[in-house]
């Protein structure tokens, strides 16, 4: 059904028009013309689809350029989405009305929240996803998105013009040149090339150029970027072999069953498409000394391991695990690839040995004694661009209106890519409409942490999200991503649908009302003890307890409270999500007060903008050491807050930079003829104050 | 179960503060049990939350309490943490000024001057300061209360003008650290707050930036000195324990369920950090004396062999610290002597003459001398005025004197003072004018010519 390759190069336009007759786009005519779009997105992976859909949601006429339409939404590595830290990113992508969470709610085969034993701030929403379903659903979504057109084609070069004088940057991008020589003009271009930039696939000692198994790499584009002066680095990653399902002896392995009920990824879904009892199990097995032996004996046949490019620390190949942690058993999760798939994905067994040795290694493992390898594991080496060359809106410093998102910025993981995709898509669209950029602070979301880490510190190994990277993780929880981001997305970017906005508004006001009701109910602790005998309330103290305090007890939930005090609490049990969120808010109430203080301090520094056109190397009337100048020049921090996070930038340098903030503020104030000087200094409530 | 754990985990991984300057651990506020220290040291756990037997409400009095204003519980708009620091210079002085800035300043002032209430705004009042935990009197001091916005930073500020002894100052700083909501200020933090609230002009900020630079530089050098030898071992061990504990706690949050982390990893981290807390406390109680010895400017006398360094040291300290002889290479080790230079405490170090190609003992002396140079607050570079053209003099000028002054426009270094000794051997015209020298002092240790007003130069 989704084989578009035969239908000509331009697809999706007719679908688009049927559903949205008012659409401004009319590019489906067959006549030759020089296409001109607001936003062109290159790449149809997890970053590209999100970027293209986000730009279109924001109202920009958008073109998605991909090598092959039938690989849009392809999950090229693991058949799962989410996990610790990654689930947070998905919730935030969803809060901005992104795609991956909704698609996962329609395509999962095993939903399980990780880290349940710990606090809800670090729960990791995760699901095994049916590859085929995901791809189908994603393609359906992309091909039905109003204002979004999809074209097959490989991009060879960028069209550059003179820069706009009011912005920094040496060039301005105004379109792309395809391999066949045709051109597409665009106001903004988003590059999401994943592992395709000079991609090389490695199995054993064989290496051949490819972006993904069976796909051509992008070499011309990599050369263009290097010629423009971008600093390019090299990273590697890998994927495990695939095993035939029926050849595995599951009966002797540990079985993991999915959650009941399943927790959906998207805020707008009450539940997922499949009942828990219909979902597929996962199984656990372990490596053993025989596996270590095969790896160690054959290192000479393994050029991927010897390469100097850095691989993902947190998703290492079996070779690096054996080398770094010898004499240990490593977990191997046997994950289903889909409902009707005959393949099993052995997570934790990423390997680049020659194929026959891979099969030998697999059959040493318990449960896999008779396993049949269908496709060998392989490694990929690819170019990435030092992410300190982009701003927090993901636009490059060097080329105006050129945006990078996904693995090209040195990250690893579908969710990290999707998160950057949404931000790049939104900002590419805002840029075209001459609106201020949409930047998420690290006090507002994991997306902010991800982008701030990348753009101020850079990375020299594939960057993976973790909860421990977020210092304000008690506030940045999966449950409240909508109240953190949906309102901003709606008002500032216009990327959020009315329906979602209304739901988030309802949820926010219900939560506020619920919390104030819970605060208003006060009884002596002895009375609470009688009302809720299950709770371990100590009655030593004579102080009255609020219902909110009682809700903090681990064994108390809204249901139990509502039994004790039916009026006015009964109505809060009606909505599962509301009840759970009230419980979480109560749990964190007392500690969040302190975190709010710290957040305000950081926000104060981040409200102090540094002029974008500052030339740190030649700046005369400011005393900065050469080392500090170089660091600032390379990272180009946009705020005092970001500058102070760069290692080696001294407190004295920060004070000197503050002078520039002040000068710029004065200049701006004069321009605006506004005597107010504190507007930059107190952005107390971003949610409410910012208007489109 | 998880409730107890997230509290711990939250506290443990709140993230390190920005590493802006080198603070040797000994420079931290001493009491390990202050809540400010809890806030800053991310891995100090509380058993109450770990065991999760107490209801969450009972956690509050143990942890850092909210800094309430008249018990309202709501943060003031735009509020952040309240910071405190010694605002007057380090070292011995008549009066030391300790300042706080932030919403909890009023509360801090009240808790140190209890049972009396806040003094009238902007009026100096005499109050007895006492430690809010123990009630132990600290000092009788002038206190000032500046409610924002009419204050240095624009926030609520308090000032304590205390008697300048190190014991009083550190006592008051410790007491402030125990007030909920207060933490020690980072370098430049007062200035940044003042700036953010529009309280400083551009020129003022520039001057302050220089000051902060000088201060952090001095701290860096002090840290370098303290990291020498015995103490460095100790500190590195402490740092390792903390890093490991933090890594274990973070691994527990991010990998605990998925991967096969060892059991009891949290309990182990907890007990290790507790042991460290005890060790740090013991060391701090012990190290007080050592710290006083170390305070004061470190002045290092350096130069080529036989320039008269030891003679200068003996002259300045008015006692025969070093053996002097006409033979080059007499001083082989670093000799230290505390001196009082016109009222300023200083530690004077005599070093081996810098030269190459000598025996192993003297070479070690040269190595030690070079290390001292890096750690010095002030270098007295001594040259033989009658021997400026010799290879050892030229080499010294090129490798030590010129690089020190290279950063500044007039070739003058704030850290280095060039002394030309043996003026008695010079002809009437003064030193060789062909040598391109930075500003210098000409004197003779032998005759005492040029040495009398010496104190003014330091």
CSV table of C-alpha atoms in Angstrom, one decimal, chain A residues 107 149 228 252 301 595 631:
chain,number,residue,atom,x,y,z
A,107,UNK,CA,2.4,0.8,17.0
A,149,UNK,CA,5.2,17.6,0.5
A,228,UNK,CA,32.2,25.8,4.0
A,252,UNK,CA,14.3,-21.8,29.4
A,301,UNK,CA,39.3,-9.6,12.3
A,595,UNK,CA,14.3,23.7,43.3
A,631,UNK,CA,36.3,29.4,24.0
